[in-house]
mmCIF file of C-alpha atoms in Angstrom:
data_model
loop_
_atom_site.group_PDB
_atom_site.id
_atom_site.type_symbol
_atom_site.label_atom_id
_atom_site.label_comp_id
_atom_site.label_asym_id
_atom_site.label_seq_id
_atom_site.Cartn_x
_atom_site.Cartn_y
_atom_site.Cartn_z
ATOM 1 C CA UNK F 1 0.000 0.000 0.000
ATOM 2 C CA UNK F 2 1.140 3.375 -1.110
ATOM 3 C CA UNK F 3 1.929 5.915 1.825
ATOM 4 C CA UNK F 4 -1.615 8.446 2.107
ATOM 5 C CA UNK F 5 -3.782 5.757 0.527
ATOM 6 C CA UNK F 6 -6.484 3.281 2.581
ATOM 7 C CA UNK F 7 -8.166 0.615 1.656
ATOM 8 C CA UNK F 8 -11.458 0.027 3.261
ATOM 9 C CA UNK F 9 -13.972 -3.124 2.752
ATOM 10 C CA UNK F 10 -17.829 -3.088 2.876
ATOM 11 C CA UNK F 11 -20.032 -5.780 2.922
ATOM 12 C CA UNK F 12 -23.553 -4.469 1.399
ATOM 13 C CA UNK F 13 -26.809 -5.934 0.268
ATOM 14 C CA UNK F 14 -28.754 -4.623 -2.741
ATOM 15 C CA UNK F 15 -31.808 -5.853 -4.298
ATOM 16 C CA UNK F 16 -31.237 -9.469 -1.798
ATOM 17 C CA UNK F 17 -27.708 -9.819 -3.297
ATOM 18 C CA UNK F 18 -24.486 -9.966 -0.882
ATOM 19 C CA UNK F 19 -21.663 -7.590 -2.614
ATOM 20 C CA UNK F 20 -17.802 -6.874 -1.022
ATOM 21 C CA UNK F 21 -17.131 -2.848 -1.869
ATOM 22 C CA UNK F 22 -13.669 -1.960 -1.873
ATOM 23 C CA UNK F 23 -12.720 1.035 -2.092
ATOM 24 C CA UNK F 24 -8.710 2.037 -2.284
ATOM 25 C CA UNK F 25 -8.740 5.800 -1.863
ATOM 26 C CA UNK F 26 -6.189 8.112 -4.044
ATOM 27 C CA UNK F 27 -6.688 10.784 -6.688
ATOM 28 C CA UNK F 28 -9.371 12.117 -7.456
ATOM 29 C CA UNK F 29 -10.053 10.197 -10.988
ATOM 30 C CA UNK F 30 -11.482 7.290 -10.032
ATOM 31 C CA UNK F 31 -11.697 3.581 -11.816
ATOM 32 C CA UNK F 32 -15.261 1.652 -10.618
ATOM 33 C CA UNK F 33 -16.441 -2.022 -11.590
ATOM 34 C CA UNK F 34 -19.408 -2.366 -10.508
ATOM 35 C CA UNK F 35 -19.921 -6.521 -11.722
ATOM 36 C CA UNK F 36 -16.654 -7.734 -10.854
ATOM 37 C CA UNK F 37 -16.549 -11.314 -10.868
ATOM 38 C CA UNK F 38 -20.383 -11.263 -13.269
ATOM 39 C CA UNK F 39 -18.150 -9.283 -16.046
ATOM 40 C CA UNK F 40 -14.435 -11.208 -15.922
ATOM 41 C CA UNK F 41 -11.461 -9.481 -15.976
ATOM 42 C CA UNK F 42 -13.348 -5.688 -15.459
ATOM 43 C CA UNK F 43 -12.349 -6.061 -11.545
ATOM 44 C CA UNK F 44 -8.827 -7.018 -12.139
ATOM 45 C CA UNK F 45 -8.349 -4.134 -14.965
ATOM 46 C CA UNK F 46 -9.862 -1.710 -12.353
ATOM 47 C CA UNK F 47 -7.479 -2.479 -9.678
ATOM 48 C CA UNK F 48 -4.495 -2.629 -11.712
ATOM 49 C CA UNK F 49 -5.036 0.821 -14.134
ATOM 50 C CA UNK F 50 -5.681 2.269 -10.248
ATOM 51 C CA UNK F 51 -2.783 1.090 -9.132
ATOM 52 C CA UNK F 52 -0.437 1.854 -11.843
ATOM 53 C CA UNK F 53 -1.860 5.502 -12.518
ATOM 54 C CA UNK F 54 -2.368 6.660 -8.446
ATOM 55 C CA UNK F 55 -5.933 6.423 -8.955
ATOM 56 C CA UNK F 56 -9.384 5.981 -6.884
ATOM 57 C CA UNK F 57 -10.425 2.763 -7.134
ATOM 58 C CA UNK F 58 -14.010 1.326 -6.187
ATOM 59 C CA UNK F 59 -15.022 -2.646 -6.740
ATOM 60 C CA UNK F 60 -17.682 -4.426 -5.978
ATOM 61 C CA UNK F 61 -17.482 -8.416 -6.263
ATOM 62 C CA UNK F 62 -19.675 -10.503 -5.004
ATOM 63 C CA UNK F 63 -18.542 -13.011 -2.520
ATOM 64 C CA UNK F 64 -21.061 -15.905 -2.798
ATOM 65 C CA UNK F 65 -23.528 -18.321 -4.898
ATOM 66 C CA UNK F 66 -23.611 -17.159 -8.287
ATOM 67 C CA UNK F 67 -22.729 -13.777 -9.449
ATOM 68 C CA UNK F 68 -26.355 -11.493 -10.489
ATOM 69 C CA UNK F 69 -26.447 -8.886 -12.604
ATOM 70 C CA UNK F 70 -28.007 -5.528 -11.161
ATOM 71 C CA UNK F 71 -27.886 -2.597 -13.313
ATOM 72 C CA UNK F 72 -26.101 0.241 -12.664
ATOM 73 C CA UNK F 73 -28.510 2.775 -12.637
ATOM 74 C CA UNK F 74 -30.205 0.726 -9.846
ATOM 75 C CA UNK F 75 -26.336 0.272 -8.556
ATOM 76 C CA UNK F 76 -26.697 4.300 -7.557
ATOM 77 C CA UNK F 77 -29.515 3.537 -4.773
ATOM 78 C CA UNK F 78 -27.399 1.063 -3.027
ATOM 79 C CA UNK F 79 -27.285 1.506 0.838
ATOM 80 C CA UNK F 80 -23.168 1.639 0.071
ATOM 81 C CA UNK F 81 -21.210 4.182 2.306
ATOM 82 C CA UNK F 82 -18.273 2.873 -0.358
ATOM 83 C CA UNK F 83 -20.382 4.160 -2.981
ATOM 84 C CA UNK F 84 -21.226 7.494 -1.661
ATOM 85 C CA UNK F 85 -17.668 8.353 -0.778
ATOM 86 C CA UNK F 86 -16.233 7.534 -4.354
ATOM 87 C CA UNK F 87 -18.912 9.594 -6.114
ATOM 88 C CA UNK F 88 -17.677 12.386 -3.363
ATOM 89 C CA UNK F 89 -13.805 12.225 -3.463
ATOM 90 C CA UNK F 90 -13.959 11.548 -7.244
ATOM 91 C CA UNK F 91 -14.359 14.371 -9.912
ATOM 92 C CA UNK F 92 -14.046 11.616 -13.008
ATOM 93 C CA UNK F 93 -14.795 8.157 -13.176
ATOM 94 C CA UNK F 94 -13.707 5.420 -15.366
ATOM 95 C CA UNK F 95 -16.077 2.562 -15.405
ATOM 96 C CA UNK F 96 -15.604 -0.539 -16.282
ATOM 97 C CA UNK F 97 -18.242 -3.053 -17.397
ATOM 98 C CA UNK F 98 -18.647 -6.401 -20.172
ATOM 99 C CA UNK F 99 -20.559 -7.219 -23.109
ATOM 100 C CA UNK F 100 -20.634 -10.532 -25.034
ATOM 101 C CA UNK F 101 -22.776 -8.471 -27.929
ATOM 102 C CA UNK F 102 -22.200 -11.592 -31.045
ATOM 103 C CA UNK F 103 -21.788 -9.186 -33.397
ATOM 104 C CA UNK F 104 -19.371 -7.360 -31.614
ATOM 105 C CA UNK F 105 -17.237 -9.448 -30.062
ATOM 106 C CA UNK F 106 -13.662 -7.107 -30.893
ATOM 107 C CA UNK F 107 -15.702 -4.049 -30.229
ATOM 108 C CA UNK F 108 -14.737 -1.450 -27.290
ATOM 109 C CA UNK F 109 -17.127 1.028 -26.379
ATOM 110 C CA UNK F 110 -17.137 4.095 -24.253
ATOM 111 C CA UNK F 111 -20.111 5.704 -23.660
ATOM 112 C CA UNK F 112 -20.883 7.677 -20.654
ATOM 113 C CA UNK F 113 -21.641 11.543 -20.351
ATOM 114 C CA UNK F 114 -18.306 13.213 -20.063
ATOM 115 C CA UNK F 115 -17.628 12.450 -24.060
ATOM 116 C CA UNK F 116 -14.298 14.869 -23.636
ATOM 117 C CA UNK F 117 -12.671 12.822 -21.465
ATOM 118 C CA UNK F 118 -14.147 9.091 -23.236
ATOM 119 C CA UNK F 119 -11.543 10.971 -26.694
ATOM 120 C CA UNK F 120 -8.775 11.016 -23.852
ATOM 121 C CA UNK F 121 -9.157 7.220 -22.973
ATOM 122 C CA UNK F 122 -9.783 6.504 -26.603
ATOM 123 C CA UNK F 123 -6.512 7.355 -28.106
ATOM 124 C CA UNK F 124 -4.284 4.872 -26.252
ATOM 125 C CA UNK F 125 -7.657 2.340 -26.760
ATOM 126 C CA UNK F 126 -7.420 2.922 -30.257
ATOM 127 C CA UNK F 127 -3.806 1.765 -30.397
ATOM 128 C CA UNK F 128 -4.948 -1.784 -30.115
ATOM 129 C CA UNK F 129 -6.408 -2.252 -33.585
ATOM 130 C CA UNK F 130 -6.468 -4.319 -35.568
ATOM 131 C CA UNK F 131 -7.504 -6.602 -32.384
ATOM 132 C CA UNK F 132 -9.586 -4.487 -31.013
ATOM 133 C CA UNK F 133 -11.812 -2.088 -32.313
ATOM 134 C CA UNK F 134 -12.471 1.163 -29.980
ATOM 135 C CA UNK F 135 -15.694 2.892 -30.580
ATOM 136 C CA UNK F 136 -16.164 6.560 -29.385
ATOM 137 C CA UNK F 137 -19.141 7.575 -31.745
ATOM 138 C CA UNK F 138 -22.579 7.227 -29.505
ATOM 139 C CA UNK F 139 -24.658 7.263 -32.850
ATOM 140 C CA UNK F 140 -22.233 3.559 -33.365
ATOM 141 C CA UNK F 141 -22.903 1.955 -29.648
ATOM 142 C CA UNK F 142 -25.575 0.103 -29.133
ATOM 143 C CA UNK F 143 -28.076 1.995 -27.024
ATOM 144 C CA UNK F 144 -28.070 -0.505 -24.171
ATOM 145 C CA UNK F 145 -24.279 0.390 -23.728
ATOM 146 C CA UNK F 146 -23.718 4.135 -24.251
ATOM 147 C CA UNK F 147 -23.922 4.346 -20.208
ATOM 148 C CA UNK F 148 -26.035 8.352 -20.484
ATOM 149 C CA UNK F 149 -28.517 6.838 -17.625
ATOM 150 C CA UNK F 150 -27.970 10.078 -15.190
ATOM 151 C CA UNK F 151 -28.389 7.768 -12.163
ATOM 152 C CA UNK F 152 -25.794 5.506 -13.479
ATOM 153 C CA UNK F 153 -23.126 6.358 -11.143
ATOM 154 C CA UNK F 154 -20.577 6.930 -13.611
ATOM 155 C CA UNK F 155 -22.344 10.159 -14.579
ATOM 156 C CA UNK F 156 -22.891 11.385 -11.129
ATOM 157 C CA UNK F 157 -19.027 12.501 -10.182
ATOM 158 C CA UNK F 158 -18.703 16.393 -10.633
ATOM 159 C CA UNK F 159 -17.327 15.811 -14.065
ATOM 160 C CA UNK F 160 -19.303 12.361 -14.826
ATOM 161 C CA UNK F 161 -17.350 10.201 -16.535
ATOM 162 C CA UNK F 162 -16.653 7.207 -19.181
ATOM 163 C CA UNK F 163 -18.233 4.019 -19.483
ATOM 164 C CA UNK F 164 -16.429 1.209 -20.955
ATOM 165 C CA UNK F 165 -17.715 -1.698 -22.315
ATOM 166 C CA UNK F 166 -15.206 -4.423 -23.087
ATOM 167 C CA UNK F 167 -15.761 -7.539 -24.875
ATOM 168 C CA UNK F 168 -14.547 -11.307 -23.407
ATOM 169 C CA UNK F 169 -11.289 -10.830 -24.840
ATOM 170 C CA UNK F 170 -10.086 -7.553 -23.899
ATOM 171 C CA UNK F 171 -10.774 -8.241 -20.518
ATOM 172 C CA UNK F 172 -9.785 -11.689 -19.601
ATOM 173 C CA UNK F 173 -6.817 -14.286 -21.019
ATOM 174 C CA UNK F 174 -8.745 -17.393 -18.635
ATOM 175 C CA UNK F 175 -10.127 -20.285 -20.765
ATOM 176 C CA UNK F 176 -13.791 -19.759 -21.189
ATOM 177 C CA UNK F 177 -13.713 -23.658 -19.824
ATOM 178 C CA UNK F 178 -11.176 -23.153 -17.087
ATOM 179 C CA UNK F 179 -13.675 -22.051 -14.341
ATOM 180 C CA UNK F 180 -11.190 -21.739 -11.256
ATOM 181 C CA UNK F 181 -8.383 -20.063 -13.331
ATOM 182 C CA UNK F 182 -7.916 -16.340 -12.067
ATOM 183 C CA UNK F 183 -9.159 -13.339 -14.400
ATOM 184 C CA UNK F 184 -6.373 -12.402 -16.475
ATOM 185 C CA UNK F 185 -6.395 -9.331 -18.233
ATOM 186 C CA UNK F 186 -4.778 -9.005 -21.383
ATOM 187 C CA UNK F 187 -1.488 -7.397 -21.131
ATOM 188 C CA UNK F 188 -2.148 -4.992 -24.252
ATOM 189 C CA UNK F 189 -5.537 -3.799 -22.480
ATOM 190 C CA UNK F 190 -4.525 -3.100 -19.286
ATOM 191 C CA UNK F 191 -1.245 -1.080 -20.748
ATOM 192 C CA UNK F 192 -3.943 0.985 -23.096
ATOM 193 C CA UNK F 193 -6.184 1.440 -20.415
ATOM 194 C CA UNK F 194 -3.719 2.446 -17.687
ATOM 195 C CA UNK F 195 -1.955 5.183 -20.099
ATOM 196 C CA UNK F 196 -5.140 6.904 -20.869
ATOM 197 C CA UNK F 197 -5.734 7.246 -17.325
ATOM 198 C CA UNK F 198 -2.657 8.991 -17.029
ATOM 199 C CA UNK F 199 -3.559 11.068 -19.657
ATOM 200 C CA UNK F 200 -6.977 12.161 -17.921
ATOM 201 C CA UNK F 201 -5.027 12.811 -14.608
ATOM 202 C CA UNK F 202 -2.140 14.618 -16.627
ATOM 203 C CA UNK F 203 -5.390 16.751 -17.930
ATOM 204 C CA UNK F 204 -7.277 17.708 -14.913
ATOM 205 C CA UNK F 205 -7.410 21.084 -13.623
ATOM 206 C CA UNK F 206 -5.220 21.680 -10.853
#
C-alpha cells in the first residue's frame, strides 16, 4: 500500500444480493467495476489501471452463490457508504463493465456523459487495432451500452465520466472452460487502459 492511501472493505446488500465494496482511496479520478466477478477481468483491470496511474479505485465483487447482474442505474440507490464516498472524493470516473454483444465481439465502447474525457481514454484504446476495435461515436454503440442513464453512477461525479464496455477478450486471457483459473487481463488492455488514465489525470485542472 502506497503511503496516504487506505483501503477500506464493505459488505452491502442490494436488491437481496451480498456484494464486497472496496474502495482504495487516491486521486481524485477514479476507476469503478461495478460486476466484478459477473463481467471477468473488469475487476482485475480496475485495480491494476488504479494502481499503476495513483488512482481511486471502487469494486464491488460478489462473494457468494452465483454472481447477479443488477444494473447500474439501480447500482446508484445502493445503501453503500463505499459508494457514496467515491462519487464524493472523485471528480471523473472510469467505469468498467462487459458485453458478449455476437456481433461485436472485438468491439470497445465508451459511452458515458463526459464524451471529452471518453476521446482522452480513446486514443491509447485505439492503439490496439487491428484486435480491437475502440468505438467513441454514440450514434455507433448500441443503445443498451452508451452508459447516459444520469443515475448511473458513472455520470454522477462532478465531471461524470466514461463508461467502458469491453468484450470477453479484452478483458480476460482465462479459458472460457477453465472455471477456477484467475481473471487475467490481457497485457495490451490493461497497458492501453492504464496510459489513458494517465492522460486524464495529466489533464485535470489543478
Amino acid at each position: 500500500m502506497e503511503h496516504g492511501e487506505r483501503v477500506d472493505i464493505e459488505r452491502v446488500v442490494i436488491e437481496g444480493v451480498e456484494f464486497e465494496a472496496a474502495l482504495t482511496v487516491r486521486s481524485d479520478i477514479g476507476l469503478l467495476a461495478l460486476h466484478g466477478g459477473k463481467e471477468g477481468g473488469t475487476a482485475e483491470l480496475a485495480r491494476e489501471a488504479a494502481a499503476r496511474t495513483g488512482a481511486t479505485a471502487l469494486v464491488f465483487t460478489q462473494p457468494a452463490g452465483t454472481p447477479a447482474h443488477i444494473p447500474s442505474h439501480r447500482m446508484s440507490e445502493a445503501p453503500s457508504e463505499a459508494l457514496r464516498e467515491f462519487l464524493s472524493h472523485v471528480s471523473l470516473a472510469v467505469s468498467l463493465h462487459g458485453h458478449l454483444r455476437p456481433d461485436a465481439p472485438r468491439s470497445v465502447f465508451l459511452g458515458g456523459a463526459n464524451r471529452a474525457a471518453a476521446l482522452v481514454l480513446g486514443r491509447p484504446l485505439a492503439l490496439l487495432a487491428p484486435a480491437f476495435e475502440t468505438v467513441t461515436d454514440l450514434e455507433l454503440i448500441p443503445a443498451g451500452l452508451r452508459g447516459l442513464n444520469p443515475r448511473n453512477p458513472v455520470n454522477l461525479t462532478r465531471a461524470g465520466g466514461v463508461q467502458v464496455e469491453l468484450p470477453l477478450a479484452a478483458r480476460t486471457s482465462r479459458p472460457e472452460e477453465d472455471r477456477g483459473a484467475p481473471e487475467t487481463p490481457p497485457r495490451a488492455v490493461a497497458d492501453a487502459l492504464a496510459a489513458g488514465v494517465a492522460e486524464l489525470t495529466a489533464r485535470r485542472p489543478g
